[in-house]
Every structure is written in C-alpha cells, then in structure tokens.
Short mmCIF file of C-alpha atoms in Angstrom, two decimals:
data_model
loop_
_atom_site.label_atom_id
_atom_site.label_comp_id
_atom_site.label_asym_id
_atom_site.label_seq_id
_atom_site.Cartn_x
_atom_site.Cartn_y
_atom_site.Cartn_z
CA MET A 18 79.69 44.05 19.96
CA LYS A 19 79.26 42.17 16.69
CA CYS A 20 75.76 40.91 15.26
CA HIS A 21 75.06 37.95 12.81
CA LEU A 22 71.63 36.97 11.18
CA LYS A 23 71.08 33.41 10.79
CA CYS A 24 67.89 32.35 8.84
CA HIS A 25 66.34 29.14 9.22
CA ALA A 26 62.91 27.19 7.16
CA HIS A 27 61.93 23.80 7.83
CA SER A 28 58.98 22.18 6.20
CA ARG A 29 57.30 19.50 8.14
CA SER A 30 53.62 18.48 7.56
CA HIS A 31 52.78 21.05 5.29
CA VAL A 32 53.26 23.76 7.64
CA PHE A 33 56.24 26.07 7.87
CA TRP A 34 58.53 26.72 10.45
CA ASP A 35 61.01 29.62 9.73
CA TYR A 36 62.81 31.40 12.41
CA ALA A 37 65.84 34.20 12.57
CA GLU A 38 68.72 33.29 14.46
CA ILE A 39 70.54 36.71 15.62
CA GLU A 40 73.95 36.27 17.79
CA LEU A 41 74.95 39.17 19.75
CA PHE A 42 78.64 39.60 20.20
CA GLY A 43 80.37 41.31 22.77
CA SER A 44 83.94 42.15 23.80
CA ASP A 45 83.60 38.58 26.06
CA GLY A 46 82.38 36.60 23.48
CA VAL A 47 78.56 35.37 22.66
CA ILE A 48 76.20 37.06 25.67
CA SER A 49 73.25 36.58 23.73
CA ASN A 50 70.99 34.84 21.68
CA MET A 51 67.81 36.36 20.09
CA PHE A 52 65.32 33.89 18.21
CA LYS A 53 62.03 34.83 16.13
CA ARG A 54 59.51 32.48 15.63
CA SER A 55 56.56 32.67 13.00
CA HIS A 56 53.91 29.83 12.36
CA VAL A 57 52.63 29.57 8.65
CA SER A 58 49.76 27.50 7.57
CA ARG A 59 49.12 26.57 4.15
CA GLY A 60 45.96 25.31 4.48
CA PHE A 61 43.71 22.64 2.36
CA THR A 62 44.53 22.72 -1.64
CA SER A 63 41.65 22.42 -4.54
CA ILE A 64 42.29 18.51 -5.03
CA GLU A 65 41.72 18.18 -1.23
CA LEU A 66 38.65 20.53 -1.32
CA LEU A 67 37.20 18.71 -4.23
CA VAL A 68 37.79 15.76 -2.51
CA ALA A 69 36.44 16.12 0.33
CA LEU A 70 33.19 17.70 -1.34
CA SER A 71 32.73 14.89 -3.71
CA MET A 72 32.75 12.03 -0.51
CA SER A 73 29.88 14.81 1.40
CA ILE A 74 27.62 14.71 -1.64
CA ILE A 75 28.22 10.47 -2.24
CA VAL A 76 27.15 10.26 1.66
CA LEU A 77 24.38 12.67 1.23
CA THR A 78 22.87 10.79 -1.91
CA ALA A 79 22.72 7.77 0.31
CA ILE A 80 21.27 9.26 3.06
CA VAL A 81 18.14 10.92 0.85
CA THR A 82 17.96 7.83 -1.27
CA SER A 83 17.88 5.47 1.87
CA LEU A 84 15.13 8.29 3.03
CA PHE A 85 13.07 7.77 -0.25
CA SER A 86 13.55 4.16 0.16
CA GLN A 87 12.06 3.96 3.87
CA GLN A 88 8.91 6.50 2.86
CA LYS A 89 7.99 4.31 -0.21
CA VAL A 90 7.77 1.06 2.17
CA HIS A 91 5.97 2.61 5.10
CA MET A 92 3.54 4.16 2.43
CA THR A 93 3.13 0.94 0.25
CA GLN A 94 2.81 -1.17 3.56
CA ASP A 95 0.17 1.16 5.00
CA ARG A 96 -1.93 1.13 1.91
CA LEU A 97 -2.05 -2.93 1.41
CA ILE A 98 -2.85 -3.09 4.86
CA GLU A 99 -5.63 -0.81 4.37
CA MET A 100 -6.75 -2.79 1.11
CA GLN A 101 -6.66 -6.04 3.26
CA GLN A 102 -8.75 -4.20 5.87
CA ASP A 103 -11.28 -2.90 3.55
CA LEU A 104 -11.86 -5.85 1.81
CA ARG A 105 -12.02 -7.93 4.59
CA SER A 106 -14.50 -5.98 6.56
CA ALA A 107 -16.42 -6.38 3.46
CA VAL A 108 -16.20 -9.49 2.37
CA TYR A 109 -17.47 -10.07 6.68
CA LEU A 110 -20.31 -8.31 6.55
CA PHE A 111 -21.50 -9.72 3.07
CA GLY A 112 -21.49 -12.84 5.18
CA ALA A 113 -23.30 -11.85 8.36
CA ASP A 114 -26.20 -10.91 5.61
CA VAL A 115 -26.02 -13.83 3.26
CA LYS A 116 -26.22 -16.06 5.65
CA LEU A 117 -29.61 -14.90 6.94
CA ALA A 118 -30.77 -15.07 3.28
CA GLY A 119 -34.34 -16.72 2.83
CA TYR A 120 -35.05 -16.33 6.79
CA ASP A 121 -38.61 -16.92 7.31
CA PRO A 122 -39.46 -18.04 10.72
CA THR A 123 -43.22 -17.55 10.37
CA GLY A 124 -42.89 -19.33 6.46
CA ASP A 125 -45.47 -16.31 5.51
CA ALA A 126 -42.77 -14.16 4.18
CA ASN A 127 -41.50 -16.82 1.20
CA ALA A 128 -38.08 -15.18 1.45
CA THR A 129 -35.62 -16.11 -1.13
CA PHE A 130 -33.13 -14.55 -3.30
CA LEU A 131 -34.76 -11.94 -5.77
CA ILE A 132 -31.47 -11.79 -8.06
CA ALA A 133 -28.94 -14.29 -8.13
CA ASP A 134 -25.84 -13.48 -10.83
CA ARG A 135 -22.53 -13.49 -11.59
CA ALA A 136 -21.78 -10.13 -10.33
CA GLU A 137 -25.34 -9.48 -8.07
CA ILE A 138 -27.13 -10.41 -5.84
CA GLN A 139 -30.23 -9.27 -3.63
CA PHE A 140 -32.16 -11.50 -1.05
CA GLN A 141 -34.80 -11.08 1.85
CA ILE A 142 -34.64 -11.53 5.41
CA ASP A 143 -37.66 -11.17 7.86
CA ARG A 144 -35.68 -10.42 10.46
CA ASN A 145 -38.85 -9.03 12.83
CA GLY A 146 -40.71 -12.37 11.96
CA ASP A 147 -43.61 -10.52 10.95
CA GLY A 148 -44.35 -12.17 7.91
CA ASP A 149 -43.51 -9.42 5.64
CA PHE A 150 -41.30 -7.53 4.63
CA THR A 151 -43.52 -4.07 3.95
CA GLY A 152 -42.09 -0.73 5.79
CA ASP A 153 -39.60 -2.87 7.65
CA PRO A 154 -35.82 -1.60 7.21
CA MET A 155 -32.78 -3.39 6.03
CA GLU A 156 -34.94 -7.36 5.10
CA VAL A 157 -33.98 -6.65 1.31
CA ILE A 158 -30.71 -6.81 0.76
CA ARG A 159 -28.91 -5.97 -2.34
CA TYR A 160 -25.12 -6.45 -3.19
CA ALA A 161 -23.39 -5.06 -6.45
CA LEU A 162 -20.87 -2.60 -7.55
CA THR A 163 -21.15 1.08 -8.22
CA ASN A 164 -19.81 1.07 -11.53
CA ASP A 165 -20.91 -1.79 -13.73
CA SER A 166 -23.77 -0.59 -15.47
CA ASN A 167 -23.40 -4.23 -17.50
CA ARG A 168 -23.22 -5.93 -14.43
CA ASP A 169 -20.45 -8.13 -15.19
CA GLY A 170 -18.18 -8.13 -12.76
CA LEU A 171 -16.00 -5.32 -13.97
CA ALA A 172 -15.35 -1.83 -13.37
CA ASP A 173 -16.60 0.78 -16.41
CA GLY A 174 -14.07 2.94 -14.98
CA THR A 175 -12.85 4.49 -11.59
CA PRO A 176 -14.27 4.90 -8.92
CA CYS A 177 -15.72 1.79 -8.85
CA ASP A 178 -16.68 0.47 -5.55
CA PHE A 179 -18.51 -2.46 -3.39
CA GLY A 180 -21.79 -1.45 -2.27
CA ARG A 181 -24.63 -2.74 -0.28
CA GLU A 182 -28.22 -1.20 -0.77
CA SER A 183 -30.69 -2.00 2.10
CA ASP A 184 -34.28 -2.00 0.63
CA THR A 185 -34.25 0.93 -1.71
CA SER A 186 -31.31 3.59 -0.17
CA GLY A 187 -29.05 3.20 -2.98
CA LEU A 188 -25.86 1.47 -2.81
CA GLN A 189 -23.73 2.48 0.09
CA ILE A 190 -19.76 1.61 -0.19
CA LEU A 191 -18.36 -1.12 1.61
CA ALA A 192 -14.81 -1.54 -0.37
CA GLU A 193 -13.25 1.33 -2.74
CA ASN A 194 -11.45 0.70 -5.76
CA ILE A 195 -12.66 -2.59 -7.23
CA ASP A 196 -11.69 -3.86 -10.10
CA ALA A 197 -13.63 -7.21 -10.33
CA LEU A 198 -16.70 -8.90 -8.61
CA ASN A 199 -17.66 -12.42 -9.01
CA PHE A 200 -20.39 -14.51 -7.32
CA VAL A 201 -20.85 -18.11 -7.58
CA TYR A 202 -23.26 -20.13 -6.65
CA LEU A 203 -23.51 -23.98 -5.45
CA ASP A 204 -26.58 -26.85 -4.10
CA GLN A 205 -25.92 -28.62 -1.46
CA ASP A 206 -24.07 -30.94 -3.05
CA GLY A 207 -21.27 -28.08 -4.11
CA ASP A 208 -22.44 -28.22 -7.87
CA THR A 209 -22.24 -25.01 -9.64
CA LEU A 210 -25.19 -23.56 -10.63
CA SER A 211 -25.54 -21.75 -14.01
CA THR A 212 -26.01 -17.65 -13.46
CA PRO A 213 -28.66 -16.26 -13.20
CA VAL A 214 -29.96 -18.74 -11.30
CA SER A 215 -33.48 -20.14 -11.99
CA ASN A 216 -34.34 -21.66 -8.40
CA PRO A 217 -32.98 -19.96 -5.78
CA GLN A 218 -34.30 -23.12 -3.71
CA ASN A 219 -31.10 -24.85 -4.76
CA ILE A 220 -28.48 -22.64 -4.01
CA GLY A 221 -26.70 -23.78 -0.70
CA SER A 222 -23.92 -21.48 -0.54
CA VAL A 223 -22.81 -18.31 -2.15
CA GLN A 224 -19.31 -17.78 -3.13
CA ILE A 225 -17.50 -14.03 -3.50
CA SER A 226 -14.57 -12.99 -4.79
CA LEU A 227 -12.95 -9.52 -4.98
CA ILE A 228 -10.37 -7.52 -6.59
CA VAL A 229 -9.25 -4.65 -4.91
CA ARG A 230 -6.73 -2.41 -6.76
CA SER A 231 -4.22 0.00 -4.39
CA GLY A 232 -5.94 3.19 -5.85
CA GLU A 233 -7.43 5.41 -8.40
CA ASP A 234 -3.80 6.39 -9.10
CA LEU A 235 -0.06 5.44 -8.52
CA PRO A 236 1.09 7.84 -5.12
CA ALA A 237 4.41 9.37 -5.96
CA PHE A 238 5.87 7.46 -2.98
CA PHE A 239 4.90 3.72 -3.95
CA PHE A 240 6.81 1.02 -4.95
CA ARG A 241 5.74 0.04 -8.26
CA HIS A 242 4.59 -3.48 -9.26
CA ASP A 243 3.94 -4.94 -12.70
CA ASP A 244 0.57 -6.83 -12.72
CA ASN A 245 0.53 -8.79 -15.47
CA ARG A 246 -1.27 -12.21 -13.80
CA ASN A 247 -4.72 -13.20 -14.29
CA TYR A 248 -7.08 -13.63 -11.94
CA PHE A 249 -9.65 -16.78 -11.16
CA ASN A 250 -12.04 -18.01 -9.08
CA ARG A 251 -12.08 -21.30 -7.00
CA GLN A 252 -13.49 -22.87 -9.81
CA GLY A 253 -10.73 -22.09 -12.23
CA THR A 254 -13.29 -18.82 -14.01
CA LEU A 255 -11.11 -15.81 -15.34
CA ILE A 256 -12.76 -13.12 -13.87
CA LEU A 257 -9.88 -10.15 -14.59
CA SER A 258 -8.08 -10.21 -17.73
CA ALA A 259 -4.09 -9.21 -16.95
CA PRO A 260 -3.98 -5.57 -16.55
CA ASN A 261 -0.22 -4.94 -17.43
CA ASP A 262 -0.31 -1.68 -15.33
CA GLN A 263 2.10 -1.00 -11.90
CA PHE A 264 -1.00 -1.08 -9.71
CA ARG A 265 -1.20 -3.65 -6.81
CA ARG A 266 -4.30 -5.61 -6.26
CA ILE A 267 -5.56 -7.98 -3.51
CA SER A 268 -8.03 -10.59 -4.01
CA ALA A 269 -9.89 -12.26 -1.66
CA THR A 270 -12.30 -15.14 -1.91
CA HIS A 271 -14.67 -16.88 0.53
CA GLU A 272 -17.80 -19.20 0.59
CA PHE A 273 -21.17 -18.79 2.85
CA LYS A 274 -23.80 -21.52 3.55
CA CYS A 275 -27.19 -20.44 3.28
CA ARG A 276 -28.90 -22.27 6.06
CA ASN A 277 -32.42 -20.89 5.96
CA LEU A 278 -33.85 -21.91 2.64
CA ARG A 279 -36.42 -24.10 2.26
CA LEU A 280 -34.99 -26.39 0.18
CA ASP A 281 -37.74 -28.42 -1.76
#
C-alpha cells in the first residue's frame, strides 16, 4: 500500500481553510481518500477595533449631548412658565385690590390713597361699610418690594420680592426675584400724574410694571441668555437699565381703573 500526502490552503474573506489530503493506494489502485480540514478565524485587526471604538464614542457623544440639550430646554421652559404664572397671579391680586381703592359705601370712612409713589402704594377699602378702618382686617393695603430701602423701584440686592401688606402684618411675598417695580398714576383723562401724587382724588387709574428675573442663581441646566436690553413702562420711562447678564427676565405692565374714588 502506498500513501501520498497533499496539503492545501485557501484564504477566503479573512478565513483560512486548510486541509490535508491523504491518498491510500492499494495493489488495485486508489482505495480511499481521507480529508482532514480545520477552520481558523483570524479575528479583528487593531485598526478595525479602533474604527469601531471611534464610531461608538461619536454615537454616544451625540446621544449625551442630545439628552443634555433636551434637559436644558425642559428646565428653561418650566422656569419661564413658573415666572409667568407667578407674575400673572401677583398682578391679578393687585388689580383686584386696587379696583376697590377708595371704596366707602357710607361716605364716613373717607377711604383714599395713603401713599401713591412710583414704587410704593397704599390705600384704604371700607369692606364692611362700617365707616372706619379700626379693627377691620384687610382694609388698609400696601404693595412694595421687600428689598428696596430707598423706594426707587429697583432691587437693592437678592432676594427681592413683590409683597403685599394687609393692615400692619408686614409684606407677604406674591412674586419672587423682582428686579424692578414701577407705578404710574393717571387722571380721568389719561394724563400722567407726577409722583408722589399730592391729591389722591385725582387718580383715575393705576398702572403697574413688574420685571421678574429667572432666579437668584443661574441653574446648571439652563439655556444662557445675554440680557442687554433696557426696560421701559408704557410712557417710555426707563425703569431698569440693561443688566448685561445671562438671566432671563419677563416684564408685565397692566392698568387698572379706580372707580370708587369720590372725585372733586
């Protein structure tokens, strides 16, 4: 019997196929062929691994950046909505009170404005119609900033909020983080009265302007905003110079008629 050994090697798509062919010869010729094969995988090269790792890092970075951006949008929108709601609520309550300023159904209480200045207002309301304000709750109302010692309508620092005082209870916070407060007093013809108003009976309406800031500090996840604009009331009077910072601000101005004052 004769034995021949043939070795073959093929490479297809980075995979080696090796086999050894053994031919066994007998006296009557080839009686059998036997094959032995083996499969050998080369794996990934260093370059392929680096390319895959780089692509993974790029995709992961894009995902994380998108998540951070969405978080910033969400927090910024939530804060702006909260600012608007607080401002709306404060102005609504002020309007409800000032519309009753001078309410005096008996004519004996002489209800009027006690203070009518650019950053502070105080007035009387004879709610129960007993002709006086002695011992009667919520009949003397005052509005001002909680941190504005010179009453110029500008916050002296933080925190500074918009407050309401009933009788002598002290200012209760209605809206937080207020940068500026401005009152304008108009007569029945819509002309502006100089402040402090010397004759409260001339007041036909009161205009309030508030500027609220997005907080005492800038949140980490918050879209920055360069605030370099000046803020004015409806008469064009400057009430807050450009802050030149990155806080967001919302301003609101409303006018309310005072229908209960007895005009001369």
